[in-house]
C-alpha atoms as a printed R data frame, in Angstrom:
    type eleno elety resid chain resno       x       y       z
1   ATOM     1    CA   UNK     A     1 -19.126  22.509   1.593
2   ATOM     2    CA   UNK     A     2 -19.927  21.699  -2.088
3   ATOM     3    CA   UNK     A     3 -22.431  24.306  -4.156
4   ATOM     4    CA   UNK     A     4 -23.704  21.397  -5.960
5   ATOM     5    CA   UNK     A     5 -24.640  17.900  -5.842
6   ATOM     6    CA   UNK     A     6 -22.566  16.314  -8.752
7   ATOM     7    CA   UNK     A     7 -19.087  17.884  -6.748
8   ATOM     8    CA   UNK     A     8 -20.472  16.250  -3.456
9   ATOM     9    CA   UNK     A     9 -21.485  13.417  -5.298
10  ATOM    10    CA   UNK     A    10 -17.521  12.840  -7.013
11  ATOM    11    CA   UNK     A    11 -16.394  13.879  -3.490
12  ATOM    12    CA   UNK     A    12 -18.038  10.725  -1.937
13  ATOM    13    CA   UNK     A    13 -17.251   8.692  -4.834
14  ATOM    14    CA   UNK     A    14 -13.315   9.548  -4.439
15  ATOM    15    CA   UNK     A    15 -13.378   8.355  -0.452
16  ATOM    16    CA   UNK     A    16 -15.519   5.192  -1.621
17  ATOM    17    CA   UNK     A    17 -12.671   4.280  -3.622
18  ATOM    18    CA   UNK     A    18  -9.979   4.901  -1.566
19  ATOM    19    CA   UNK     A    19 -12.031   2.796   1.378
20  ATOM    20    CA   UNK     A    20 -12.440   0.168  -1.215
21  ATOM    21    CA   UNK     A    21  -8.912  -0.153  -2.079
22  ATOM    22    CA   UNK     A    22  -7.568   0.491   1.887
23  ATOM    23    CA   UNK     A    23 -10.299  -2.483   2.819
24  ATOM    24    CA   UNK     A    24  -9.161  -4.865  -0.307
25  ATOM    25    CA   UNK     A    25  -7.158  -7.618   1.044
26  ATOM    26    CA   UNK     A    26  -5.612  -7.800  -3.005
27  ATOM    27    CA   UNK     A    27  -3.149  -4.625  -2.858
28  ATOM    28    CA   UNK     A    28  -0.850  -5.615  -0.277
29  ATOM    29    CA   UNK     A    29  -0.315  -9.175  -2.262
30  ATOM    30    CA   UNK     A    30   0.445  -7.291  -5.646
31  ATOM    31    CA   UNK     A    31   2.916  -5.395  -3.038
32  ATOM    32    CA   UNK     A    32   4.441  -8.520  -2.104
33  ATOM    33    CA   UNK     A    33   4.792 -10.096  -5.450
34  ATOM    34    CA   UNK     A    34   6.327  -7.199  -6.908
35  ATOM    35    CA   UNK     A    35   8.387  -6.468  -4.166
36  ATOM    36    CA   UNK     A    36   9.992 -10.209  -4.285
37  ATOM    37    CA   UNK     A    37  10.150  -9.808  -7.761
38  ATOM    38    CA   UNK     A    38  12.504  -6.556  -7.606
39  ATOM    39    CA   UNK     A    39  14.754  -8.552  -4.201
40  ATOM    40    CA   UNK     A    40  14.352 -11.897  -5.031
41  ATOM    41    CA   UNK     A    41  17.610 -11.816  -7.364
42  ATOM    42    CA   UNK     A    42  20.389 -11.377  -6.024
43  ATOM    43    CA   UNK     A    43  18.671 -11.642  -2.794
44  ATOM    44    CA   UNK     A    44  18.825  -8.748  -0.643
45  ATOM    45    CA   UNK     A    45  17.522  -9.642   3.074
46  ATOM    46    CA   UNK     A    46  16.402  -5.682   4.408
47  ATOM    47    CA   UNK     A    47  13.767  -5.623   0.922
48  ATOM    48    CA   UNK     A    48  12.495  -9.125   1.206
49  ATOM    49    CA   UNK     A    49  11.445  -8.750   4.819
50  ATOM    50    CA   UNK     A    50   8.716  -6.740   3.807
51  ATOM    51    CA   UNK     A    51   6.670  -9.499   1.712
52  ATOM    52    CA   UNK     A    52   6.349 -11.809   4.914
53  ATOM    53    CA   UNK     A    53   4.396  -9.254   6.816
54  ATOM    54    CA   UNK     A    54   2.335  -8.121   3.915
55  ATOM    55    CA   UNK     A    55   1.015 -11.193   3.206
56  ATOM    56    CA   UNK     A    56   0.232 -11.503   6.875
57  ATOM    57    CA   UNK     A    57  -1.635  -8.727   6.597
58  ATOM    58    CA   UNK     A    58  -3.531 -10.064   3.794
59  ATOM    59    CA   UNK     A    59  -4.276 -12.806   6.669
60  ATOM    60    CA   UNK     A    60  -5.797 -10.807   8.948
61  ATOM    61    CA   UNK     A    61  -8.158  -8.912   6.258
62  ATOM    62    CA   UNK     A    62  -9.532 -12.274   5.182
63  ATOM    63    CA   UNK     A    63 -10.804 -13.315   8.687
64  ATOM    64    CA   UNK     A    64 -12.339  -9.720   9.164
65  ATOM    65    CA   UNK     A    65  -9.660  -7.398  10.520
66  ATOM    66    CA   UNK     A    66  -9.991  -5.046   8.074
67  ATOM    67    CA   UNK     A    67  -8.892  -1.618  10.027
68  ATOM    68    CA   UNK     A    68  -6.024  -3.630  11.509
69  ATOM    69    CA   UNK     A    69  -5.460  -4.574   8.402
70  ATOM    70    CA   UNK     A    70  -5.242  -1.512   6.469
71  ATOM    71    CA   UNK     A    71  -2.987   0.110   9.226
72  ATOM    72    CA   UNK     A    72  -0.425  -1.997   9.156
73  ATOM    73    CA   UNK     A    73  -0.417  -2.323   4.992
74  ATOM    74    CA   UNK     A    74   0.075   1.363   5.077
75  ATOM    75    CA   UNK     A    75   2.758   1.721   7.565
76  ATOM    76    CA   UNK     A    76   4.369  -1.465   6.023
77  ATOM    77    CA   UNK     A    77   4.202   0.490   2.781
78  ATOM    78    CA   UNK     A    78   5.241   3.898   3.733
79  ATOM    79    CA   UNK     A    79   8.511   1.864   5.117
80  ATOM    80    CA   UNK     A    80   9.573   0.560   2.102
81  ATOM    81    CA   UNK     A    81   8.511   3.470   0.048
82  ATOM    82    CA   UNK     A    82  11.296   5.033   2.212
83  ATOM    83    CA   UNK     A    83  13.367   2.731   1.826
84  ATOM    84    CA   UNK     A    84  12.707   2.165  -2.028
85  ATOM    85    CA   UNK     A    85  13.427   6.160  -2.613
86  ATOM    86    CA   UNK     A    86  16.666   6.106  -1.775
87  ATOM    87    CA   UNK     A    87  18.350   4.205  -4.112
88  ATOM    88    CA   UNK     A    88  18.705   6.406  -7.501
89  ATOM    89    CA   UNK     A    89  19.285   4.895 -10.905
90  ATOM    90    CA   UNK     A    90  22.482   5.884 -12.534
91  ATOM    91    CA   UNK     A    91  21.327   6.202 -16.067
92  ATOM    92    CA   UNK     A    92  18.175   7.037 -18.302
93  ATOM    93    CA   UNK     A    93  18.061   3.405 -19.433
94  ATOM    94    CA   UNK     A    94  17.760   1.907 -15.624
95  ATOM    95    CA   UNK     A    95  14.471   4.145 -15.453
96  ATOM    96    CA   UNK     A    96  12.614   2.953 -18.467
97  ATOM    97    CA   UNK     A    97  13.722  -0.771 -18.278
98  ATOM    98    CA   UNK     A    98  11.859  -3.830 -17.171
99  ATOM    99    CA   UNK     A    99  13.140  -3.462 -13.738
100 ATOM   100    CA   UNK     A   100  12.275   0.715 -13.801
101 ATOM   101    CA   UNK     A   101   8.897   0.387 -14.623
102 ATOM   102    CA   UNK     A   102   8.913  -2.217 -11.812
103 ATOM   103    CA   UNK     A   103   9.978  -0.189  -9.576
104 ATOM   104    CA   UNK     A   104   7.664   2.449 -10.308
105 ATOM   105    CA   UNK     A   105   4.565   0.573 -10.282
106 ATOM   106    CA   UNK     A   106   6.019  -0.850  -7.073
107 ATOM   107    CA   UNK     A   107   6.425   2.625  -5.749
108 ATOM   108    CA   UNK     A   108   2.878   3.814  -6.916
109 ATOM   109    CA   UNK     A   109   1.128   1.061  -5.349
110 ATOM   110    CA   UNK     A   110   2.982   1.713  -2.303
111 ATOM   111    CA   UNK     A   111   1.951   5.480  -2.263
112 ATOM   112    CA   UNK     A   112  -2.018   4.325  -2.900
113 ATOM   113    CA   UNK     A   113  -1.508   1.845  -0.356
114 ATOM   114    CA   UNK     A   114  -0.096   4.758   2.492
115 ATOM   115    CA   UNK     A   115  -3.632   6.938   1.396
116 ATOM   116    CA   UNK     A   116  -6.084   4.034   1.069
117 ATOM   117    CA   UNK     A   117  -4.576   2.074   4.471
118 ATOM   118    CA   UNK     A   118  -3.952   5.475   6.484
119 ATOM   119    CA   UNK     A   119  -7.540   6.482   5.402
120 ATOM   120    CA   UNK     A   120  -9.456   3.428   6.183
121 ATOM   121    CA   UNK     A   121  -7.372   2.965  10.024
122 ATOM   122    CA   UNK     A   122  -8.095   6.678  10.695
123 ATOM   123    CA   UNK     A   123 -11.913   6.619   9.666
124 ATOM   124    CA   UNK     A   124 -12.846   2.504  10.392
125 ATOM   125    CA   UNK     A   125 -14.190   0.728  13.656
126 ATOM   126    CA   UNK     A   126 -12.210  -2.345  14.933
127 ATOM   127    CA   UNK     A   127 -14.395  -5.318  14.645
128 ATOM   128    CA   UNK     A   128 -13.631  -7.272  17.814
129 ATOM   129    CA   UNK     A   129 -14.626  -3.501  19.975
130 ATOM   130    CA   UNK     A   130 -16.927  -2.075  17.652
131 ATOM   131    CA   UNK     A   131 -15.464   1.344  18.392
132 ATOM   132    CA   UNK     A   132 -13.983   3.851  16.305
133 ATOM   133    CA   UNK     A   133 -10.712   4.098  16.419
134 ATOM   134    CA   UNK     A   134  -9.879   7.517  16.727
């Protein structure tokens, strides 16, 4: 595939990253916290059920579910990614505010999450089988 090392090289070094960040049991609680932070006030119910269930799966990474782990932060994610790019700001200034660049890095992190988690359950072995999972 590659002509030389240094491409194959960055190639591997890309997917290492992306494993390390799908595997990392800290990206779904940054989720969580800035999730709540955006829904917290006024509270809106649909938004702030998705902090619950990343946390949980925060839980399971710690005691060693890692794949299981990583699946469900990236469907988790890709949910309220949808659900987060539907609302539109009205004006310029609700972009670059406080709660804009919120919302962005909120979004971001919720696209990395989709990649990292969708990589790492596509490519990882459950730990309780020891099989792969495709």
């Amino acid at each position: 595939m590659a002509s030389n090392p240094t491409e194959e090289k960055a190639k591997q070094s890309a997917l290492s990253y992306l494993r390390a960040w799908g595997e990392s049991p800290v990206p779904p609680t940054i989720l969580a916290t800035l999730i709540t932070s955006l829904h917290a006030r006024p509270p809106q119910l649909l938004p702030l059920s998705f902090p619950p269930v990343l946390l949980a799966s925060t839980f399971l990474n710690l005691y060693s579910y890692t794949t299981d782990s990583a699946g469900i932060t990236a469907a988790w994610s890709g949910l309220y990614l949808l659900l987060a790019r539907r609302r539109k700001p009205e004006h310029m200034m609700q972009k670059f505010g406080t709660r804009g660049i919120v919302r962005g890095a909120t979004m971001g992190v919720c696209g990395i999450n989709v990649l990292a988690g969708g990589w790492v359950y596509m490519t990882g072995e459950k730990a309780d089988e020891g099989v792969s999972v495709r």
